[in-house]
């Protein structure tokens, strides 16, 4: 995996964990790098948990037979993810129209003070 792709994935996971934490959930990260999910999210009151696989949103760069340029690329859960009830959560990295400001890796790794 390229450094840029890895950093982007780490940023998305942290953003998701932050969102769930702000909503009052406990959030845990598995130790196994080959785990089919990225986060374990637990309701503080009921103790109920669910598993989340975090994806950064990607958009098609050109038209294809079944999709148009600018359409979001949907990630299909694996058979194992379906069996385990893993939820896929998309985190926005870049807007498809290019008008919104992108998050640059330099700002993620070394945020402006």
PDB file of N, CA and C in Angstrom:
ATOM      1  N   UNK A   1       0.847  -1.175   0.000  1.00  0.00           N
ATOM      2  CA  UNK A   1       0.000   0.000   0.000  1.00  0.00           C
ATOM      3  C   UNK A   1       0.893   1.237   0.000  1.00  0.00           C
ATOM      4  N   UNK A   2       0.540   2.201  -0.809  1.00  0.00           N
ATOM      5  CA  UNK A   2       1.344   3.420  -0.874  1.00  0.00           C
ATOM      6  C   UNK A   2       1.214   4.201   0.425  1.00  0.00           C
ATOM      7  N   UNK A   3       2.226   5.014   0.712  1.00  0.00           N
ATOM      8  CA  UNK A   3       2.186   5.827   1.929  1.00  0.00           C
ATOM      9  C   UNK A   3       0.970   6.753   1.930  1.00  0.00           C
ATOM     10  N   UNK A   4       0.672   7.359   0.772  1.00  0.00           N
ATOM     11  CA  UNK A   4      -0.460   8.282   0.695  1.00  0.00           C
ATOM     12  C   UNK A   4      -1.770   7.560   0.984  1.00  0.00           C
ATOM     13  N   UNK A   5      -1.952   6.376   0.401  1.00  0.00           N
ATOM     14  CA  UNK A   5      -3.177   5.617   0.613  1.00  0.00           C
ATOM     15  C   UNK A   5      -3.294   5.190   2.082  1.00  0.00           C
ATOM     16  N   UNK A   6      -2.186   4.779   2.667  1.00  0.00           N
ATOM     17  CA  UNK A   6      -2.176   4.364   4.064  1.00  0.00           C
ATOM     18  C   UNK A   6      -2.514   5.535   4.995  1.00  0.00           C
ATOM     19  N   UNK A   7      -1.923   6.694   4.744  1.00  0.00           N
ATOM     20  CA  UNK A   7      -2.199   7.876   5.564  1.00  0.00           C
ATOM     21  C   UNK A   7      -3.654   8.317   5.430  1.00  0.00           C
ATOM     22  N   UNK A   8      -4.170   8.231   4.222  1.00  0.00           N
ATOM     23  CA  UNK A   8      -5.564   8.593   3.974  1.00  0.00           C
ATOM     24  C   UNK A   8      -6.495   7.661   4.751  1.00  0.00           C
ATOM     25  N   UNK A   9      -6.189   6.362   4.756  1.00  0.00           N
ATOM     26  CA  UNK A   9      -6.993   5.395   5.491  1.00  0.00           C
ATOM     27  C   UNK A   9      -6.937   5.619   6.990  1.00  0.00           C
ATOM     28  N   UNK A  10      -5.739   5.923   7.489  1.00  0.00           N
ATOM     29  CA  UNK A  10      -5.579   6.198   8.913  1.00  0.00           C
ATOM     30  C   UNK A  10      -6.368   7.435   9.308  1.00  0.00           C
ATOM     31  N   UNK A  11      -6.287   8.480   8.483  1.00  0.00           N
ATOM     32  CA  UNK A  11      -7.034   9.716   8.733  1.00  0.00           C
ATOM     33  C   UNK A  11      -8.535   9.428   8.801  1.00  0.00           C
ATOM     34  N   UNK A  12      -9.034   8.628   7.854  1.00  0.00           N
ATOM     35  CA  UNK A  12     -10.471   8.322   7.811  1.00  0.00           C
ATOM     36  C   UNK A  12     -10.903   7.538   9.045  1.00  0.00           C
ATOM     37  N   UNK A  13     -10.088   6.577   9.476  1.00  0.00           N
ATOM     38  CA  UNK A  13     -10.427   5.799  10.664  1.00  0.00           C
ATOM     39  C   UNK A  13     -10.469   6.687  11.905  1.00  0.00           C
ATOM     40  N   UNK A  14      -9.506   7.589  12.029  1.00  0.00           N
ATOM     41  CA  UNK A  14      -9.488   8.491  13.178  1.00  0.00           C
ATOM     42  C   UNK A  14     -10.680   9.445  13.160  1.00  0.00           C
ATOM     43  N   UNK A  15     -11.033   9.912  11.975  1.00  0.00           N
ATOM     44  CA  UNK A  15     -12.195  10.807  11.855  1.00  0.00           C
ATOM     45  C   UNK A  15     -13.469  10.056  12.260  1.00  0.00           C
ATOM     46  N   UNK A  16     -13.599   8.812  11.818  1.00  0.00           N
ATOM     47  CA  UNK A  16     -14.772   8.009  12.181  1.00  0.00           C
ATOM     48  C   UNK A  16     -14.801   7.756  13.683  1.00  0.00           C
ATOM     49  N   UNK A  17     -13.656   7.395  14.251  1.00  0.00           N
ATOM     50  CA  UNK A  17     -13.586   7.143  15.695  1.00  0.00           C
ATOM     51  C   UNK A  17     -13.957   8.402  16.472  1.00  0.00           C
ATOM     52  N   UNK A  18     -13.500   9.541  15.992  1.00  0.00           N
ATOM     53  CA  UNK A  18     -13.810  10.810  16.635  1.00  0.00           C
ATOM     54  C   UNK A  18     -15.312  11.090  16.589  1.00  0.00           C
ATOM     55  N   UNK A  19     -15.936  10.840  15.448  1.00  0.00           N
ATOM     56  CA  UNK A  19     -17.378  11.082  15.309  1.00  0.00           C
ATOM     57  C   UNK A  19     -18.176  10.200  16.268  1.00  0.00           C
ATOM     58  N   UNK A  20     -17.827   8.906  16.312  1.00  0.00           N
ATOM     59  CA  UNK A  20     -18.538   7.999  17.221  1.00  0.00           C
ATOM     60  C   UNK A  20     -18.315   8.391  18.681  1.00  0.00           C
ATOM     61  N   UNK A  21     -17.098   8.800  19.013  1.00  0.00           N
ATOM     62  CA  UNK A  21     -16.796   9.214  20.382  1.00  0.00           C
ATOM     63  C   UNK A  21     -17.625  10.448  20.758  1.00  0.00           C
ATOM     64  N   UNK A  22     -17.722  11.413  19.847  1.00  0.00           N
ATOM     65  CA  UNK A  22     -18.526  12.608  20.103  1.00  0.00           C
ATOM     66  C   UNK A  22     -19.997  12.272  20.301  1.00  0.00           C
ATOM     67  N   UNK A  23     -20.452  11.187  19.678  1.00  0.00           N
ATOM     68  CA  UNK A  23     -21.835  10.745  19.839  1.00  0.00           C
ATOM     69  C   UNK A  23     -22.047   9.945  21.129  1.00  0.00           C
ATOM     70  N   UNK A  24     -20.954   9.717  21.875  1.00  0.00           N
ATOM     71  CA  UNK A  24     -21.073   9.054  23.165  1.00  0.00           C
ATOM     72  C   UNK A  24     -20.803   7.567  23.175  1.00  0.00           C
ATOM     73  N   UNK A  25     -20.256   7.014  22.102  1.00  0.00           N
ATOM     74  CA  UNK A  25     -19.933   5.599  22.041  1.00  0.00           C
ATOM     75  C   UNK A  25     -18.511   5.349  22.542  1.00  0.00           C
ATOM     76  N   UNK A  26     -18.252   4.123  22.999  1.00  0.00           N
ATOM     77  CA  UNK A  26     -16.882   3.659  23.198  1.00  0.00           C
ATOM     78  C   UNK A  26     -16.396   3.177  21.841  1.00  0.00           C
ATOM     79  N   UNK A  27     -15.130   3.428  21.524  1.00  0.00           N
ATOM     80  CA  UNK A  27     -14.580   2.998  20.245  1.00  0.00           C
ATOM     81  C   UNK A  27     -13.277   2.249  20.491  1.00  0.00           C
ATOM     82  N   UNK A  28     -13.148   1.080  19.882  1.00  0.00           N
ATOM     83  CA  UNK A  28     -11.934   0.270  19.993  1.00  0.00           C
ATOM     84  C   UNK A  28     -11.410  -0.057  18.607  1.00  0.00           C
ATOM     85  N   UNK A  29     -10.108  -0.306  18.547  1.00  0.00           N
ATOM     86  CA  UNK A  29      -9.437  -0.650  17.289  1.00  0.00           C
ATOM     87  C   UNK A  29      -8.835  -2.040  17.445  1.00  0.00           C
ATOM     88  N   UNK A  30      -9.048  -2.952  16.481  1.00  0.00           N
ATOM     89  CA  UNK A  30      -8.458  -4.285  16.583  1.00  0.00           C
ATOM     90  C   UNK A  30      -6.939  -4.244  16.375  1.00  0.00           C
ATOM     91  N   UNK A  31      -6.238  -5.206  16.967  1.00  0.00           N
ATOM     92  CA  UNK A  31      -4.789  -5.305  16.820  1.00  0.00           C
ATOM     93  C   UNK A  31      -4.370  -5.916  15.488  1.00  0.00           C
ATOM     94  N   UNK A  32      -5.156  -6.840  14.970  1.00  0.00           N
ATOM     95  CA  UNK A  32      -4.806  -7.581  13.757  1.00  0.00           C
ATOM     96  C   UNK A  32      -4.941  -6.684  12.522  1.00  0.00           C
ATOM     97  N   UNK A  33      -3.847  -6.438  11.778  1.00  0.00           N
ATOM     98  CA  UNK A  33      -3.940  -5.574  10.592  1.00  0.00           C
ATOM     99  C   UNK A  33      -4.768  -6.195   9.458  1.00  0.00           C
ATOM    100  N   UNK A  34      -5.043  -7.492   9.532  1.00  0.00           N
ATOM    101  CA  UNK A  34      -5.829  -8.162   8.489  1.00  0.00           C
ATOM    102  C   UNK A  34      -7.271  -8.398   8.913  1.00  0.00           C
ATOM    103  N   UNK A  35      -7.667  -7.746   9.987  1.00  0.00           N
ATOM    104  CA  UNK A  35      -9.018  -7.859  10.508  1.00  0.00           C
ATOM    105  C   UNK A  35     -10.006  -7.317   9.468  1.00  0.00           C
ATOM    106  N   UNK A  36     -11.173  -7.941   9.296  1.00  0.00           N
ATOM    107  CA  UNK A  36     -12.123  -7.464   8.279  1.00  0.00           C
ATOM    108  C   UNK A  36     -12.882  -6.202   8.683  1.00  0.00           C
ATOM    109  N   UNK A  37     -12.607  -5.665   9.872  1.00  0.00           N
ATOM    110  CA  UNK A  37     -13.236  -4.420  10.292  1.00  0.00           C
ATOM    111  C   UNK A  37     -12.184  -3.518  10.909  1.00  0.00           C
ATOM    112  N   UNK A  38     -12.484  -2.209  10.941  1.00  0.00           N
ATOM    113  CA  UNK A  38     -11.542  -1.211  11.455  1.00  0.00           C
ATOM    114  C   UNK A  38     -11.846  -0.765  12.877  1.00  0.00           C
ATOM    115  N   UNK A  39     -13.118  -0.774  13.251  1.00  0.00           N
ATOM    116  CA  UNK A  39     -13.517  -0.269  14.563  1.00  0.00           C
ATOM    117  C   UNK A  39     -14.576  -1.157  15.197  1.00  0.00           C
ATOM    118  N   UNK A  40     -14.534  -1.229  16.523  1.00  0.00           N
ATOM    119  CA  UNK A  40     -15.609  -1.832  17.309  1.00  0.00           C
ATOM    120  C   UNK A  40     -16.253  -0.662  18.047  1.00  0.00           C
ATOM    121  N   UNK A  41     -17.534  -0.454  17.820  1.00  0.00           N
ATOM    122  CA  UNK A  41     -18.247   0.676  18.401  1.00  0.00           C
ATOM    123  C   UNK A  41     -19.285   0.122  19.381  1.00  0.00           C
ATOM    124  N   UNK A  42     -19.233   0.618  20.628  1.00  0.00           N
ATOM    125  CA  UNK A  42     -20.088   0.085  21.686  1.00  0.00           C
ATOM    126  C   UNK A  42     -20.924   1.189  22.324  1.00  0.00           C
ATOM    127  N   UNK A  43     -22.213   0.926  22.449  1.00  0.00           N
ATOM    128  CA  UNK A  43     -23.129   1.844  23.115  1.00  0.00           C
ATOM    129  C   UNK A  43     -22.821   1.844  24.609  1.00  0.00           C
ATOM    130  N   UNK A  44     -22.544   2.994  25.173  1.00  0.00           N
ATOM    131  CA  UNK A  44     -22.175   3.103  26.595  1.00  0.00           C
ATOM    132  C   UNK A  44     -23.301   2.657  27.527  1.00  0.00           C
ATOM    133  N   UNK A  45     -24.543   2.858  27.131  1.00  0.00           N
ATOM    134  CA  UNK A  45     -25.677   2.550  28.004  1.00  0.00           C
ATOM    135  C   UNK A  45     -26.119   1.087  27.922  1.00  0.00           C
ATOM    136  N   UNK A  46     -26.211   0.567  26.694  1.00  0.00           N
ATOM    137  CA  UNK A  46     -26.752  -0.785  26.518  1.00  0.00           C
ATOM    138  C   UNK A  46     -25.674  -1.860  26.420  1.00  0.00           C
ATOM    139  N   UNK A  47     -24.442  -1.453  26.102  1.00  0.00           N
ATOM    140  CA  UNK A  47     -23.365  -2.430  25.921  1.00  0.00           C
ATOM    141  C   UNK A  47     -23.397  -3.115  24.563  1.00  0.00           C
ATOM    142  N   UNK A  48     -24.369  -2.754  23.722  1.00  0.00           N
ATOM    143  CA  UNK A  48     -24.447  -3.353  22.389  1.00  0.00           C
ATOM    144  C   UNK A  48     -23.328  -2.798  21.523  1.00  0.00           C
ATOM    145  N   UNK A  49     -22.715  -3.694  20.721  1.00  0.00           N
ATOM    146  CA  UNK A  49     -21.602  -3.303  19.859  1.00  0.00           C
ATOM    147  C   UNK A  49     -21.906  -3.607  18.407  1.00  0.00           C
ATOM    148  N   UNK A  50     -21.240  -2.881  17.526  1.00  0.00           N
ATOM    149  CA  UNK A  50     -21.277  -3.191  16.104  1.00  0.00           C
ATOM    150  C   UNK A  50     -19.894  -2.943  15.522  1.00  0.00           C
ATOM    151  N   UNK A  51     -19.642  -3.572  14.382  1.00  0.00           N
ATOM    152  CA  UNK A  51     -18.335  -3.513  13.729  1.00  0.00           C
ATOM    153  C   UNK A  51     -18.425  -2.612  12.510  1.00  0.00           C
ATOM    154  N   UNK A  52     -17.365  -1.830  12.283  1.00  0.00           N
ATOM    155  CA  UNK A  52     -17.354  -0.854  11.191  1.00  0.00           C
ATOM    156  C   UNK A  52     -16.086  -1.010  10.353  1.00  0.00           C
ATOM    157  N   UNK A  53     -16.252  -1.030   9.041  1.00  0.00           N
ATOM    158  CA  UNK A  53     -15.141  -0.967   8.106  1.00  0.00           C
ATOM    159  C   UNK A  53     -15.185   0.428   7.486  1.00  0.00           C
ATOM    160  N   UNK A  54     -14.147   1.219   7.701  1.00  0.00           N
ATOM    161  CA  UNK A  54     -14.116   2.609   7.246  1.00  0.00           C
ATOM    162  C   UNK A  54     -13.492   2.682   5.854  1.00  0.00           C
ATOM    163  N   UNK A  55     -14.156   3.400   4.968  1.00  0.00           N
ATOM    164  CA  UNK A  55     -13.660   3.610   3.604  1.00  0.00           C
ATOM    165  C   UNK A  55     -13.649   5.103   3.307  1.00  0.00           C
ATOM    166  N   UNK A  56     -12.628   5.556   2.596  1.00  0.00           N
ATOM    167  CA  UNK A  56     -12.654   6.937   2.119  1.00  0.00           C
ATOM    168  C   UNK A  56     -13.432   6.946   0.809  1.00  0.00           C
ATOM    169  N   UNK A  57     -14.250   7.955   0.644  1.00  0.00           N
ATOM    170  CA  UNK A  57     -15.082   8.055  -0.547  1.00  0.00           C
ATOM    171  C   UNK A  57     -14.220   8.307  -1.777  1.00  0.00           C
ATOM    172  N   UNK A  58     -14.489   7.523  -2.828  1.00  0.00           N
ATOM    173  CA  UNK A  58     -13.802   7.685  -4.112  1.00  0.00           C
ATOM    174  C   UNK A  58     -14.853   7.878  -5.190  1.00  0.00           C
ATOM    175  N   UNK A  59     -14.481   8.610  -6.234  1.00  0.00           N
ATOM    176  CA  UNK A  59     -15.404   8.891  -7.328  1.00  0.00           C
ATOM    177  C   UNK A  59     -14.789   8.465  -8.662  1.00  0.00           C
ATOM    178  N   UNK A  60     -15.643   8.062  -9.578  1.00  0.00           N
ATOM    179  CA  UNK A  60     -15.176   7.626 -10.901  1.00  0.00           C
ATOM    180  C   UNK A  60     -14.574   8.804 -11.655  1.00  0.00           C
ATOM    181  N   UNK A  61     -13.443   8.533 -12.299  1.00  0.00           N
ATOM    182  CA  UNK A  61     -12.751   9.576 -13.051  1.00  0.00           C
ATOM    183  C   UNK A  61     -13.262   9.680 -14.483  1.00  0.00           C
ATOM    184  N   UNK A  62     -13.947   8.636 -14.952  1.00  0.00           N
ATOM    185  CA  UNK A  62     -14.490   8.665 -16.316  1.00  0.00           C
ATOM    186  C   UNK A  62     -15.740   7.798 -16.393  1.00  0.00           C
ATOM    187  N   UNK A  63     -16.493   7.983 -17.459  1.00  0.00           N
ATOM    188  CA  UNK A  63     -17.689   7.172 -17.667  1.00  0.00           C
ATOM    189  C   UNK A  63     -17.293   5.719 -17.916  1.00  0.00           C
ATOM    190  N   UNK A  64     -18.172   4.814 -17.477  1.00  0.00           N
ATOM    191  CA  UNK A  64     -18.002   3.403 -17.800  1.00  0.00           C
ATOM    192  C   UNK A  64     -19.332   2.894 -18.337  1.00  0.00           C
ATOM    193  N   UNK A  65     -19.392   1.625 -18.614  1.00  0.00           N
ATOM    194  CA  UNK A  65     -20.613   1.031 -19.152  1.00  0.00           C
ATOM    195  C   UNK A  65     -21.781   1.161 -18.178  1.00  0.00           C
ATOM    196  N   UNK A  66     -21.490   1.057 -16.889  1.00  0.00           N
ATOM    197  CA  UNK A  66     -22.558   1.045 -15.886  1.00  0.00           C
ATOM    198  C   UNK A  66     -22.614   2.293 -15.002  1.00  0.00           C
ATOM    199  N   UNK A  67     -21.632   3.184 -15.118  1.00  0.00           N
ATOM    200  CA  UNK A  67     -21.590   4.353 -14.230  1.00  0.00           C
ATOM    201  C   UNK A  67     -21.053   5.570 -14.969  1.00  0.00           C
ATOM    202  N   UNK A  68     -21.327   6.742 -14.406  1.00  0.00           N
ATOM    203  CA  UNK A  68     -20.886   7.992 -15.014  1.00  0.00           C
ATOM    204  C   UNK A  68     -19.741   8.608 -14.224  1.00  0.00           C
ATOM    205  N   UNK A  69     -18.988   9.438 -14.892  1.00  0.00           N
ATOM    206  CA  UNK A  69     -17.921  10.185 -14.243  1.00  0.00           C
ATOM    207  C   UNK A  69     -18.505  10.970 -13.060  1.00  0.00           C
ATOM    208  N   UNK A  70     -17.825  10.912 -11.919  1.00  0.00           N
ATOM    209  CA  UNK A  70     -18.294  11.621 -10.737  1.00  0.00           C
ATOM    210  C   UNK A  70     -19.164  10.785  -9.813  1.00  0.00           C
ATOM    211  N   UNK A  71     -19.607   9.594 -10.276  1.00  0.00           N
ATOM    212  CA  UNK A  71     -20.384   8.706  -9.401  1.00  0.00           C
ATOM    213  C   UNK A  71     -19.487   8.147  -8.307  1.00  0.00           C
ATOM    214  N   UNK A  72     -20.065   7.978  -7.116  1.00  0.00           N
ATOM    215  CA  UNK A  72     -19.307   7.387  -6.022  1.00  0.00           C
ATOM    216  C   UNK A  72     -19.040   5.923  -6.321  1.00  0.00           C
ATOM    217  N   UNK A  73     -17.845   5.477  -6.007  1.00  0.00           N
ATOM    218  CA  UNK A  73     -17.499   4.068  -6.146  1.00  0.00           C
ATOM    219  C   UNK A  73     -17.939   3.374  -4.867  1.00  0.00           C
ATOM    220  N   UNK A  74     -18.867   2.445  -5.000  1.00  0.00           N
ATOM    221  CA  UNK A  74     -19.372   1.703  -3.841  1.00  0.00           C
ATOM    222  C   UNK A  74     -18.499   0.488  -3.584  1.00  0.00           C
ATOM    223  N   UNK A  75     -18.152   0.306  -2.340  1.00  0.00           N
ATOM    224  CA  UNK A  75     -17.371  -0.852  -1.922  1.00  0.00           C
ATOM    225  C   UNK A  75     -18.340  -1.926  -1.463  1.00  0.00           C
ATOM    226  N   UNK A  76     -18.209  -3.105  -2.007  1.00  0.00           N
ATOM    227  CA  UNK A  76     -19.092  -4.209  -1.668  1.00  0.00           C
ATOM    228  C   UNK A  76     -18.475  -4.981  -0.501  1.00  0.00           C
ATOM    229  N   UNK A  77     -19.255  -5.219   0.554  1.00  0.00           N
ATOM    230  CA  UNK A  77     -18.723  -6.005   1.667  1.00  0.00           C
ATOM    231  C   UNK A  77     -18.347  -7.411   1.208  1.00  0.00           C
ATOM    232  N   UNK A  78     -17.286  -7.944   1.786  1.00  0.00           N
ATOM    233  CA  UNK A  78     -16.884  -9.311   1.474  1.00  0.00           C
ATOM    234  C   UNK A  78     -17.896 -10.278   2.080  1.00  0.00           C
ATOM    235  N   UNK A  79     -17.813 -11.529   1.693  1.00  0.00           N
ATOM    236  CA  UNK A  79     -18.702 -12.557   2.233  1.00  0.00           C
ATOM    237  C   UNK A  79     -18.559 -12.615   3.764  1.00  0.00           C
ATOM    238  N   UNK A  80     -17.302 -12.551   4.231  1.00  0.00           N
ATOM    239  CA  UNK A  80     -17.054 -12.596   5.672  1.00  0.00           C
ATOM    240  C   UNK A  80     -17.653 -11.372   6.373  1.00  0.00           C
ATOM    241  N   UNK A  81     -17.506 -10.186   5.766  1.00  0.00           N
ATOM    242  CA  UNK A  81     -18.073  -8.974   6.352  1.00  0.00           C
ATOM    243  C   UNK A  81     -19.592  -9.063   6.433  1.00  0.00           C
ATOM    244  N   UNK A  82     -20.216  -9.602   5.402  1.00  0.00           N
ATOM    245  CA  UNK A  82     -21.677  -9.776   5.420  1.00  0.00           C
ATOM    246  C   UNK A  82     -22.085 -10.731   6.538  1.00  0.00           C
ATOM    247  N   UNK A  83     -21.366 -11.842   6.651  1.00  0.00           N
ATOM    248  CA  UNK A  83     -21.670 -12.848   7.664  1.00  0.00           C
ATOM    249  C   UNK A  83     -21.543 -12.271   9.076  1.00  0.00           C
ATOM    250  N   UNK A  84     -20.563 -11.381   9.278  1.00  0.00           N
ATOM    251  CA  UNK A  84     -20.306 -10.794  10.589  1.00  0.00           C
ATOM    252  C   UNK A  84     -21.145  -9.541  10.856  1.00  0.00           C
ATOM    253  N   UNK A  85     -21.901  -9.092   9.854  1.00  0.00           N
ATOM    254  CA  UNK A  85     -22.744  -7.907  10.016  1.00  0.00           C
ATOM    255  C   UNK A  85     -21.950  -6.607  10.088  1.00  0.00           C
ATOM    256  N   UNK A  86     -20.815  -6.570   9.438  1.00  0.00           N
ATOM    257  CA  UNK A  86     -19.941  -5.390   9.467  1.00  0.00           C
ATOM    258  C   UNK A  86     -20.553  -4.281   8.623  1.00  0.00           C
ATOM    259  N   UNK A  87     -20.609  -3.079   9.209  1.00  0.00           N
ATOM    260  CA  UNK A  87     -21.140  -1.908   8.513  1.00  0.00           C
ATOM    261  C   UNK A  87     -20.006  -1.190   7.791  1.00  0.00           C
ATOM    262  N   UNK A  88     -20.291  -0.705   6.597  1.00  0.00           N
ATOM    263  CA  UNK A  88     -19.311   0.104   5.876  1.00  0.00           C
ATOM    264  C   UNK A  88     -19.663   1.570   6.084  1.00  0.00           C
ATOM    265  N   UNK A  89     -18.682   2.341   6.516  1.00  0.00           N
ATOM    266  CA  UNK A  89     -18.857   3.773   6.746  1.00  0.00           C
ATOM    267  C   UNK A  89     -17.955   4.532   5.781  1.00  0.00           C
ATOM    268  N   UNK A  90     -18.542   5.409   4.976  1.00  0.00           N
ATOM    269  CA  UNK A  90     -17.774   6.237   4.044  1.00  0.00           C
ATOM    270  C   UNK A  90     -17.416   7.559   4.707  1.00  0.00           C
ATOM    271  N   UNK A  91     -16.158   7.938   4.591  1.00  0.00           N
ATOM    272  CA  UNK A  91     -15.679   9.223   5.081  1.00  0.00           C
ATOM    273  C   UNK A  91     -15.257  10.043   3.865  1.00  0.00           C
ATOM    274  N   UNK A  92     -15.774  11.254   3.781  1.00  0.00           N
ATOM    275  CA  UNK A  92     -15.510  12.132   2.639  1.00  0.00           C
ATOM    276  C   UNK A  92     -14.077  12.655   2.658  1.00  0.00           C
ATOM    277  N   UNK A  93     -13.351  12.415   1.606  1.00  0.00           N
ATOM    278  CA  UNK A  93     -11.983  12.925   1.463  1.00  0.00           C
ATOM    279  C   UNK A  93     -11.960  14.079   0.471  1.00  0.00           C
ATOM    280  N   UNK A  94     -12.664  13.927  -0.631  1.00  0.00           N
ATOM    281  CA  UNK A  94     -12.652  14.928  -1.696  1.00  0.00           C
ATOM    282  C   UNK A  94     -14.029  14.964  -2.353  1.00  0.00           C
ATOM    283  N   UNK A  95     -14.509  16.158  -2.648  1.00  0.00           N
ATOM    284  CA  UNK A  95     -15.803  16.296  -3.306  1.00  0.00           C
ATOM    285  C   UNK A  95     -15.668  15.928  -4.781  1.00  0.00           C
ATOM    286  N   UNK A  96     -16.692  15.295  -5.379  1.00  0.00           N
ATOM    287  CA  UNK A  96     -16.587  14.861  -6.770  1.00  0.00           C
ATOM    288  C   UNK A  96     -16.489  16.008  -7.771  1.00  0.00           C
ATOM    289  N   UNK A  97     -17.049  17.176  -7.440  1.00  0.00           N
ATOM    290  CA  UNK A  97     -17.009  18.290  -8.384  1.00  0.00           C
ATOM    291  C   UNK A  97     -15.695  19.065  -8.305  1.00  0.00           C
ATOM    292  N   UNK A  98     -14.863  18.744  -7.324  1.00  0.00           N
ATOM    293  CA  UNK A  98     -13.567  19.408  -7.188  1.00  0.00           C
ATOM    294  C   UNK A  98     -13.648  20.815  -6.635  1.00  0.00           C
ATOM    295  N   UNK A  99     -14.859  21.326  -6.372  1.00  0.00           N
ATOM    296  CA  UNK A  99     -15.010  22.702  -5.905  1.00  0.00           C
ATOM    297  C   UNK A  99     -14.682  22.856  -4.425  1.00  0.00           C
ATOM    298  N   UNK A 100     -14.958  21.806  -3.655  1.00  0.00           N
ATOM    299  CA  UNK A 100     -14.665  21.882  -2.224  1.00  0.00           C
ATOM    300  C   UNK A 100     -13.169  21.708  -2.001  1.00  0.00           C
ATOM    301  N   UNK A 101     -12.680  22.307  -0.936  1.00  0.00           N
ATOM    302  CA  UNK A 101     -11.264  22.211  -0.611  1.00  0.00           C
ATOM    303  C   UNK A 101     -10.923  20.778  -0.226  1.00  0.00           C
ATOM    304  N   UNK A 102      -9.893  20.229  -0.838  1.00  0.00           N
ATOM    305  CA  UNK A 102      -9.419  18.895  -0.482  1.00  0.00           C
ATOM    306  C   UNK A 102      -8.685  18.949   0.848  1.00  0.00           C
ATOM    307  N   UNK A 103      -8.662  17.840   1.530  1.00  0.00           N
ATOM    308  CA  UNK A 103      -7.823  17.713   2.715  1.00  0.00           C
ATOM    309  C   UNK A 103      -6.469  17.223   2.212  1.00  0.00           C
ATOM    310  N   UNK A 104      -5.436  18.001   2.466  1.00  0.00           N
ATOM    311  CA  UNK A 104      -4.105  17.622   1.994  1.00  0.00           C
ATOM    312  C   UNK A 104      -3.382  16.843   3.070  1.00  0.00           C
ATOM    313  N   UNK A 105      -2.612  15.839   2.650  1.00  0.00           N
ATOM    314  CA  UNK A 105      -1.916  14.995   3.617  1.00  0.00           C
ATOM    315  C   UNK A 105      -1.019  15.799   4.534  1.00  0.00           C
ATOM    316  N   UNK A 106      -0.414  16.877   4.038  1.00  0.00           N
ATOM    317  CA  UNK A 106       0.463  17.682   4.889  1.00  0.00           C
ATOM    318  C   UNK A 106      -0.323  18.281   6.062  1.00  0.00           C
ATOM    319  N   UNK A 107      -1.606  18.587   5.832  1.00  0.00           N
ATOM    320  CA  UNK A 107      -2.442  19.139   6.904  1.00  0.00           C
ATOM    321  C   UNK A 107      -2.865  18.053   7.882  1.00  0.00           C
ATOM    322  N   UNK A 108      -2.992  16.819   7.395  1.00  0.00           N
ATOM    323  CA  UNK A 108      -3.382  15.706   8.255  1.00  0.00           C
ATOM    324  C   UNK A 108      -2.200  15.299   9.133  1.00  0.00           C
ATOM    325  N   UNK A 109      -1.027  15.182   8.522  1.00  0.00           N
ATOM    326  CA  UNK A 109       0.155  14.739   9.253  1.00  0.00           C
ATOM    327  C   UNK A 109       0.726  15.853  10.117  1.00  0.00           C
ATOM    328  N   UNK A 110       0.756  17.068   9.583  1.00  0.00           N
ATOM    329  CA  UNK A 110       1.289  18.223  10.304  1.00  0.00           C
ATOM    330  C   UNK A 110       0.265  19.358  10.261  1.00  0.00           C
ATOM    331  N   UNK A 111      -0.778  19.269  11.095  1.00  0.00           N
ATOM    332  CA  UNK A 111      -1.824  20.291  11.044  1.00  0.00           C
ATOM    333  C   UNK A 111      -1.285  21.689  11.311  1.00  0.00           C
ATOM    334  N   UNK A 112      -1.908  22.663  10.664  1.00  0.00           N
ATOM    335  CA  UNK A 112      -1.528  24.065  10.878  1.00  0.00           C
ATOM    336  C   UNK A 112      -1.890  24.450  12.303  1.00  0.00           C
ATOM    337  N   UNK A 113      -1.033  25.182  12.954  1.00  0.00           N
ATOM    338  CA  UNK A 113      -1.251  25.617  14.341  1.00  0.00           C
ATOM    339  C   UNK A 113      -2.122  26.855  14.372  1.00  0.00           C
TER     340      UNK A 113
END
